[in-house]
Coordinates of C-alpha atoms and ligand atoms in Angstrom, one line a residue:
X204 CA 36.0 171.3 103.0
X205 CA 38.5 173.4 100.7
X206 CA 40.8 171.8 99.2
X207 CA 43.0 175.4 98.5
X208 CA 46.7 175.3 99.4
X209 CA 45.9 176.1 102.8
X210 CA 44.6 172.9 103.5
X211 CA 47.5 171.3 103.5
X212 CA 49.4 173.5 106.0
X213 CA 48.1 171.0 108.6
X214 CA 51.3 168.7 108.3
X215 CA 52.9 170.4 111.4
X216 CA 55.7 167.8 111.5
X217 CA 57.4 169.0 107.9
X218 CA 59.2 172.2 106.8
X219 CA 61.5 171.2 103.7
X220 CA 58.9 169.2 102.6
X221 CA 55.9 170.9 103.6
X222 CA 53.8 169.8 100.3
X223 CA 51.8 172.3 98.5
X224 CA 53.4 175.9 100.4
X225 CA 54.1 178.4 98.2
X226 CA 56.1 181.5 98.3
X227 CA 54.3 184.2 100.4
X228 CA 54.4 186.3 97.2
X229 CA 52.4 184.1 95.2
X230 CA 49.6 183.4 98.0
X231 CA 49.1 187.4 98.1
X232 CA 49.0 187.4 93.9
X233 CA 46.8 184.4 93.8
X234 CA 44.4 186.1 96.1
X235 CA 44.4 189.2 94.5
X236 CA 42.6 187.2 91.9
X237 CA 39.1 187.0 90.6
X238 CA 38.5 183.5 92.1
X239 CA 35.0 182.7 90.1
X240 CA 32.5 181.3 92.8
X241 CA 31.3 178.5 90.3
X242 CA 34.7 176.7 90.2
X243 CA 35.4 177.2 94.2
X244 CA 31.8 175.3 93.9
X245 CA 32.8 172.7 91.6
X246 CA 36.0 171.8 93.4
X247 CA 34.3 171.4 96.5
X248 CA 32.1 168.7 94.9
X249 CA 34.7 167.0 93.1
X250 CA 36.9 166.7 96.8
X251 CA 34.1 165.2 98.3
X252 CA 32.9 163.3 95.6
X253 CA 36.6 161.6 95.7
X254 CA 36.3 160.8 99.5
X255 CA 33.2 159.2 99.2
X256 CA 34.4 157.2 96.0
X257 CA 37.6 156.0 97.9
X258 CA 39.2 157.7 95.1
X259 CA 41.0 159.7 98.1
X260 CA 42.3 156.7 100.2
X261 CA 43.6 154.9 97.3
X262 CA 45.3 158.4 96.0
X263 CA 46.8 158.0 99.7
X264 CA 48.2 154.3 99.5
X265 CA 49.5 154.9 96.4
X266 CA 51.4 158.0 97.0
X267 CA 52.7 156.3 100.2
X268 CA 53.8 153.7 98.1
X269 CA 56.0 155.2 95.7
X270 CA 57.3 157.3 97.8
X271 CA 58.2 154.4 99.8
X272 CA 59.7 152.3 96.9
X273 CA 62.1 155.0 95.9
X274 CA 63.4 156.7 99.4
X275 CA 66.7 156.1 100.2
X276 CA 67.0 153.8 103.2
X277 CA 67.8 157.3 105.5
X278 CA 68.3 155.2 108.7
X279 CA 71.6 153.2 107.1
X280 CA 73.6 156.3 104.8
X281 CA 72.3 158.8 107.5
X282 CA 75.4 161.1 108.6
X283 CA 73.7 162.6 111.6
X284 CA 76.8 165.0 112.6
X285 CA 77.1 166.5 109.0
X286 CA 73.0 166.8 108.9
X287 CA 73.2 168.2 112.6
X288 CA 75.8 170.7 111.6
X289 CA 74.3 171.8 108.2
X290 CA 70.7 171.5 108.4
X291 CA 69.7 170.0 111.2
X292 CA 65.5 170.9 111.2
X293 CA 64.9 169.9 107.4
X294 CA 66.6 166.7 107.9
X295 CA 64.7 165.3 110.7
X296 CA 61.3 166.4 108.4
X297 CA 61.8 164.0 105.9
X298 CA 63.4 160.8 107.5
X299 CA 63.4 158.9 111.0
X300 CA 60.3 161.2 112.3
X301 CA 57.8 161.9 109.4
X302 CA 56.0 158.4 108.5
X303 CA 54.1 157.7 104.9
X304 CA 50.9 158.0 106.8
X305 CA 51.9 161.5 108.0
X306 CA 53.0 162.8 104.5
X307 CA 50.2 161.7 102.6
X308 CA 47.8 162.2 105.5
X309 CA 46.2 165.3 103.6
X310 CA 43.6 165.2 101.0
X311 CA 45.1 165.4 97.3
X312 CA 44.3 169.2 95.9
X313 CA 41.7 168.8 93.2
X314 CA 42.7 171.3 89.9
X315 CA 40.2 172.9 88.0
X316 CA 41.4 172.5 84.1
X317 CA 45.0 174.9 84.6
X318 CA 44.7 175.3 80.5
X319 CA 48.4 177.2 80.0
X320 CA 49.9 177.6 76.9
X321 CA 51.9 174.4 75.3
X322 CA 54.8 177.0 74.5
X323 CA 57.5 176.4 71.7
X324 CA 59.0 173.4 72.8
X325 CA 56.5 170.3 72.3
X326 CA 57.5 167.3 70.4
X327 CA 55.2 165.3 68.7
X328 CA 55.0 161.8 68.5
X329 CA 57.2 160.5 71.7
X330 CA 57.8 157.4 73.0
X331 CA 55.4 156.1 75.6
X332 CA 57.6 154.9 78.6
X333 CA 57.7 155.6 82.7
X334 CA 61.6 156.1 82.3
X335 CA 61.9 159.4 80.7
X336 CA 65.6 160.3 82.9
X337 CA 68.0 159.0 79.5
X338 CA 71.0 159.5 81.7
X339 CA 70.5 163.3 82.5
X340 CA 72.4 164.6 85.8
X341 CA 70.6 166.2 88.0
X342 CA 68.3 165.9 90.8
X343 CA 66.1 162.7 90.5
X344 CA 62.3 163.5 90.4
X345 CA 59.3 161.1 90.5
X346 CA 55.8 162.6 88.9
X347 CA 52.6 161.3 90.1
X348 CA 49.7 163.2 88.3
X349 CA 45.8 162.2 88.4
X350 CA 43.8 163.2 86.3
X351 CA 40.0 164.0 87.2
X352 CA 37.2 164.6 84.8
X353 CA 35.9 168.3 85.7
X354 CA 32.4 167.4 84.4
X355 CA 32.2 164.1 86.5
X356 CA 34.2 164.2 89.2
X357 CA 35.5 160.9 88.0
X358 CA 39.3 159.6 87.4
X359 CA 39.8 159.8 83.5
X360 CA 41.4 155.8 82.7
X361 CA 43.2 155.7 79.6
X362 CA 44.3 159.1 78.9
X363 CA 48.0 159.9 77.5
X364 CA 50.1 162.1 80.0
X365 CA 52.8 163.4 77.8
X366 CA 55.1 165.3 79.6
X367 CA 58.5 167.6 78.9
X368 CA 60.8 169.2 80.8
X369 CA 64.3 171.2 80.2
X370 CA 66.9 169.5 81.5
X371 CA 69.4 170.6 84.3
X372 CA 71.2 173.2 82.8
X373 CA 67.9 174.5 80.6
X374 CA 67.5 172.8 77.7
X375 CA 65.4 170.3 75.9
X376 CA 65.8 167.4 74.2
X377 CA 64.6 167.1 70.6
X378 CA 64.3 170.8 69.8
X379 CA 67.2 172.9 67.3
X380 CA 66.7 176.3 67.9
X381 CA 68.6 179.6 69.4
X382 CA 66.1 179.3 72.1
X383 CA 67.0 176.4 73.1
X384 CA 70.5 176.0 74.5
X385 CA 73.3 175.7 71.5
X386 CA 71.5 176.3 68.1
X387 CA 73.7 174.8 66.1
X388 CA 73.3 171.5 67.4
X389 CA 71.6 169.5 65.3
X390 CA 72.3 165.9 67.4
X391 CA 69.9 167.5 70.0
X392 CA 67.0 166.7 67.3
X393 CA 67.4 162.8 67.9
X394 CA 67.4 163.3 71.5
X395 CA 64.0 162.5 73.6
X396 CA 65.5 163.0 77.1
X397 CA 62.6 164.1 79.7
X398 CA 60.5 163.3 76.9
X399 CA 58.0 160.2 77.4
X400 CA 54.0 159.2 77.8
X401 CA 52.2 157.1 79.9
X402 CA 48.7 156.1 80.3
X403 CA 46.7 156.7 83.1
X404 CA 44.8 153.7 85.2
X405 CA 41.4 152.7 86.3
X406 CA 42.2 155.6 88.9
X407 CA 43.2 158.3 86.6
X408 CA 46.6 157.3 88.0
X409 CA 50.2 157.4 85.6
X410 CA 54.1 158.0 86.8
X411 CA 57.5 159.4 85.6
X412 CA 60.8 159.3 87.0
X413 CA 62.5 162.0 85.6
X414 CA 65.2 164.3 86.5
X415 CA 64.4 168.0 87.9
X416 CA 63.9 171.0 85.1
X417 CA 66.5 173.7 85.4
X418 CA 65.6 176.9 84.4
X419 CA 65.7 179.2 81.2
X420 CA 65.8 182.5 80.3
X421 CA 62.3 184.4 81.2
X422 CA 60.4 180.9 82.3
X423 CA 59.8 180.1 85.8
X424 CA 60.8 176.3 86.5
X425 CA 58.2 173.7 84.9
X426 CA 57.1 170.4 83.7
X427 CA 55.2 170.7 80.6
X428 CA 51.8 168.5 80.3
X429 CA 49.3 167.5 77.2
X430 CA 46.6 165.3 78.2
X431 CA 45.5 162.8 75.2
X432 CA 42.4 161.5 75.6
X433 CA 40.7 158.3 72.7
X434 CA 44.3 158.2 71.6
X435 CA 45.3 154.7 69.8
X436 CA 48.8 153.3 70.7
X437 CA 51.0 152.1 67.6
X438 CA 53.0 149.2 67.4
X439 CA 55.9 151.4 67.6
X440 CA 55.0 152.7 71.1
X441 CA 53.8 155.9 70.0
X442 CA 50.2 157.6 70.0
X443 CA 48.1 158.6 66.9
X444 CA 44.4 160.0 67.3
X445 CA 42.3 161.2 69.8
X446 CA 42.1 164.4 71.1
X447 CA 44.2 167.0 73.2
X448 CA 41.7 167.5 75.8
X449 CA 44.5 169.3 78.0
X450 CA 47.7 171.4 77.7
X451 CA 49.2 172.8 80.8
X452 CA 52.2 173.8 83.0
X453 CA 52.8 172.7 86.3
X454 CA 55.4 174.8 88.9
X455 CA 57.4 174.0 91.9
X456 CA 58.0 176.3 95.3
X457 CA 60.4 178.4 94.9
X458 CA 62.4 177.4 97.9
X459 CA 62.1 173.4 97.0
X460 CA 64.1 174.9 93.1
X461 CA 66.3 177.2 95.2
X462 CA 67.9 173.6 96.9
X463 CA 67.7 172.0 93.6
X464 CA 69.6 175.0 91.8
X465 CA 72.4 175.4 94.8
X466 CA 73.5 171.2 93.1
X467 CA 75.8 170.4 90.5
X468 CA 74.9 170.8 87.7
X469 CA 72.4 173.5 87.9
X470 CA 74.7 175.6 90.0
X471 CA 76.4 175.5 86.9
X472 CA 74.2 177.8 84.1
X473 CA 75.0 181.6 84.8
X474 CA 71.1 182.4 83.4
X475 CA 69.0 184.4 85.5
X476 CA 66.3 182.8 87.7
X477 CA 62.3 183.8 87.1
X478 CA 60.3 183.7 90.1
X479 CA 56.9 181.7 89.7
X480 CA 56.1 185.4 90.7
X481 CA 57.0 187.2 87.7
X482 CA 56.0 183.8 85.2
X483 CA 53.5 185.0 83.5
X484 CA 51.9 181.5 83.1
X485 CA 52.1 181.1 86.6
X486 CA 49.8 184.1 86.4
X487 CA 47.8 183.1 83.2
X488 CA 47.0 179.3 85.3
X489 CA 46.2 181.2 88.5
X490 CA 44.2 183.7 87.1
X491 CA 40.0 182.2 86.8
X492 CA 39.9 179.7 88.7
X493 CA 40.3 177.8 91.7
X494 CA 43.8 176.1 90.1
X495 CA 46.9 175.6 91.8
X496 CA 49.0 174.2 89.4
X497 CA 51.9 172.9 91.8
X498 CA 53.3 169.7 92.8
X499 CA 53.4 168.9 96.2
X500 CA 56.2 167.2 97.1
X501 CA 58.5 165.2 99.4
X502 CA 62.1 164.4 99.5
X503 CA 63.0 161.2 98.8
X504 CA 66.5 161.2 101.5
X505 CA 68.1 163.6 103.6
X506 CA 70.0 165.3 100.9
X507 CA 68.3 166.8 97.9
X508 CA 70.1 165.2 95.2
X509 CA 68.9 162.1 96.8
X510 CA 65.1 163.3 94.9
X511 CA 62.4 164.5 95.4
X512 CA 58.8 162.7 94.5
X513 CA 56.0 165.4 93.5
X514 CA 52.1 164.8 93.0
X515 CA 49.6 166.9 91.7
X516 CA 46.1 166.7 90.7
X517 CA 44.9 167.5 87.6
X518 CA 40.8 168.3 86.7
X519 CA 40.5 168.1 82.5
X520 CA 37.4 168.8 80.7
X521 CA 37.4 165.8 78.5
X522 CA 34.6 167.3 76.1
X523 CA 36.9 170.6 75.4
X524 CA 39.6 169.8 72.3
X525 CA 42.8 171.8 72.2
X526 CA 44.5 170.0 69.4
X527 CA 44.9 173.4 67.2
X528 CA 46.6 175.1 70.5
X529 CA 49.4 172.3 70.5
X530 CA 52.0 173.6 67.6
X531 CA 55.1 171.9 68.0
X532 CA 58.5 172.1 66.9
X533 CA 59.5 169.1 65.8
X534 CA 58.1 165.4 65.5
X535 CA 59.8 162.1 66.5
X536 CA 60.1 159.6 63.5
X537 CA 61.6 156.1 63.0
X538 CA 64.8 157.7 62.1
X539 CA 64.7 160.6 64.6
X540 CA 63.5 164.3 65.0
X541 CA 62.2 166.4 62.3
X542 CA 61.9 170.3 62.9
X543 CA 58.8 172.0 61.8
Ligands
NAG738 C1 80.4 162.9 115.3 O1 80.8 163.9 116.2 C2 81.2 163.4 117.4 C3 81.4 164.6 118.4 O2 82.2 165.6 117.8 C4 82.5 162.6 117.2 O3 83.0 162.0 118.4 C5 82.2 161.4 116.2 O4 83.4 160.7 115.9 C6 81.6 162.0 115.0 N1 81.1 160.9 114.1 C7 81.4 160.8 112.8 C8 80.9 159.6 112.1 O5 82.1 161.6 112.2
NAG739 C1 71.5 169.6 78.5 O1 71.2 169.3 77.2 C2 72.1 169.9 76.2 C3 71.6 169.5 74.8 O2 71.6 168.1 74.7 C4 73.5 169.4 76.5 O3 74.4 170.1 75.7 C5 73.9 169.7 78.0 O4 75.1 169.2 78.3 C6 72.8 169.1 78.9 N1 73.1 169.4 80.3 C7 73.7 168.5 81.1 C8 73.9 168.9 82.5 O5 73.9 167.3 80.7
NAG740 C1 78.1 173.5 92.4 O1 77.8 172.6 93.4 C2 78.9 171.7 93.6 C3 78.5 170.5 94.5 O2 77.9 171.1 95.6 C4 80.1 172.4 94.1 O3 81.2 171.6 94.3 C5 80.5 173.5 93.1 O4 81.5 174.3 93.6 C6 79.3 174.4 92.8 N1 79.6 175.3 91.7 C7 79.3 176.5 91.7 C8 79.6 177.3 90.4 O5 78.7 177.1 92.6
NAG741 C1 34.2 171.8 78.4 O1 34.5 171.9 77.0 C2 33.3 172.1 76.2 C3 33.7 172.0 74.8 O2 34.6 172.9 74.4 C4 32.7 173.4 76.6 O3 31.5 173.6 75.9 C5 32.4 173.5 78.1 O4 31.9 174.7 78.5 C6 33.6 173.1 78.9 N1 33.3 173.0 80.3 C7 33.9 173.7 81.3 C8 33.4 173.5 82.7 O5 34.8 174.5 81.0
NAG742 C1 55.9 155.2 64.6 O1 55.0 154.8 63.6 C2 54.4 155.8 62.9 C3 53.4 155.2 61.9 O2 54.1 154.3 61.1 C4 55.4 156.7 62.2 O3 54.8 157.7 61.5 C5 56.4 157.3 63.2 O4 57.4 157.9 62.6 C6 57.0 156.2 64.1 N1 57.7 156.8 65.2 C7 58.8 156.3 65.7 C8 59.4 157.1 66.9 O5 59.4 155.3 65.3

């Protein structure tokens, strides 16, 4: 079996939703590439070393799950004549007709190690917590990564998913720079929003509810991930230790951030969009290897702003160390951000 993003073209009933599609562009650059056999090899293992683990099925449940536990209850707020009148096919792909069972029907996509770059942005030393939204506006998104040990095929418990994410109008928390929105706001240094860790579980397993990146200038849309691994937890709720054993981006379809960028606020910043197309880590985590570094993805209710719930997949190599890759720009202390 291949677990490419082809695979999961076979969930006929969804369009919207249709987890894992890409732009057509980015299927004919991604197969312009040098896929290297070995890793095609390697992934092929790992899927069906999952299966046979159950590692698959309880992926499955989960999934189902969450997604379950945060829809909207479709069937009560439903307004069938403004749906019919305005988009009458995605709305009936993601409520009364598509079951959990159908959405998470397909076998999760197995990622060989998508190493990108950590970029200028990182904060060191945030909070570990499931929450990461701090009141942004904006789309509502739930994150549901595993994390798979490349050399074993097995989930990876304990590691430290910290993740970060510009918020709707396309800037980050915790960061003072001309880069970064307003540069001469300093209060933006004691800010954590779309900022958190969390560790993963016997399964490899953690979660986020966070809100939707918007976009900057250059960067295609992204959530940015560092992978701790033999990291020790403080009594403050912070990490110390252990290893970065992964740093990586991860992308969404281009028409799923076209919906989320036609909302308030998004609709909002007057920056140019970049295409995963023309991202040049898009290209970078695309380029050796068998890696498809997007979320798949479901929305949580008929409208977008209702949310959207995206998964992904994530194989680290657990013996490989990237700690003098992650530079950051500032660190999170007991009395707030300090800029490097
Ligand atoms: C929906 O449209 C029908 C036909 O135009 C109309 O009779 C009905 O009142 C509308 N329902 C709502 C809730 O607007
Ligand atoms: C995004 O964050 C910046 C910096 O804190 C803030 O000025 C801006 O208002 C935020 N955007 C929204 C939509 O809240
Ligand atoms: C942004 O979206 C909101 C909500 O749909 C809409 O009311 C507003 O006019 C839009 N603004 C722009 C600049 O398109
Ligand atoms: C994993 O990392 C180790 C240490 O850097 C390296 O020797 C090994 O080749 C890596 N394995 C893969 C499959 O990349
Ligand atoms: C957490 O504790 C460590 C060790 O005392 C300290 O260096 C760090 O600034 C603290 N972080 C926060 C956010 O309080």
């Amino acid at each position: 079996m291949h677990f490419t993003k082809f695979t999961v073209l076979a969930l006929g009933t969804l369009t919207m939703a249709h987890p894992g599609v890409h732009e057509p562009n980015s299927y004919s650059s991604m197969a312009k590439r040098d896929f290297l056999k070995g890793a095609r090899r390697s992934l092929d293992l790992c899927a069906e070393h999952l299966e046979k683990r159950g590692i698959n099925d309880r992926a499955r449940a989960r999934r189902a799950a969450v997604f379950d536990a945060h829809k909207k209850h479709i069937l009560q707020t439903r307004d069938t004549n403004k749906t019919v009148a305005t988009n009458h096919k995605s709305s009936l792909d993601v409520t009364a007709s598509t079951s959990e069972s159908e959405l998470f029907s397909q076998n999760p996509v197995c990622i060989l190690a998508p190493e990108g770059e950590v970029g200028p942005f990182w904060v060191k030393g945030e909070l570990i917590r499931k929450d990461i939204s701090d009141g942004q506006a904006g789309v509502p998104l739930i994150m549901d990564g595993q994390f798979i040990d490349i050399n074993t095929c097995e989930p990876i418990e304990e590691l430290y998913w910290d993740v970060w994410n510009c918020n709707s109008t396309g800037v980050y928390s915790g960061v003072q720079s001309s880069m970064n929105g307003n540069g001469n706001d300093a209060s933006n240094l004691d800010k954590s929003f779309l900022r958190g860790i969390q560790k993963t579980d016997s399964d490899g397993v953690a979660q986020f509810k966070t809100v939707f990146p918007g976009h900057y200038s250059g960067r295609a849309t992204h959530v940015h991930v560092i992978g701790h691994t033999n990291a020790h937890v403080l009594p403050n709720n912070t990490l110390t230790g252990g290893h970065i054993s992964h740093i990586g981006q991860v992308f969404f379809d281009q028409d799923l951030i076209s919906k989320v960028e036609a909302t308030y606020p998004y609709n909002t910043s007057t920056v140019a969009i970049t295409k995963n197309i023309d991202d040049h880590v898009v290209e970078d985590e695309t380029e050796d290897s068998a890696s498809d570094p997007f979320f798949e993805y479901a929305l949580l209710g008929d409208s977008i702003e209702d949310g959207v719930f995206g998964w992904v997949t994530l194989g680290v190599n657990v013996s490989a160390s990237h700690d003098s890759d992650a530079s950051y720009a500032a660190y999170l202390t007991s009395k707030g951000g300090v800029s490097t």
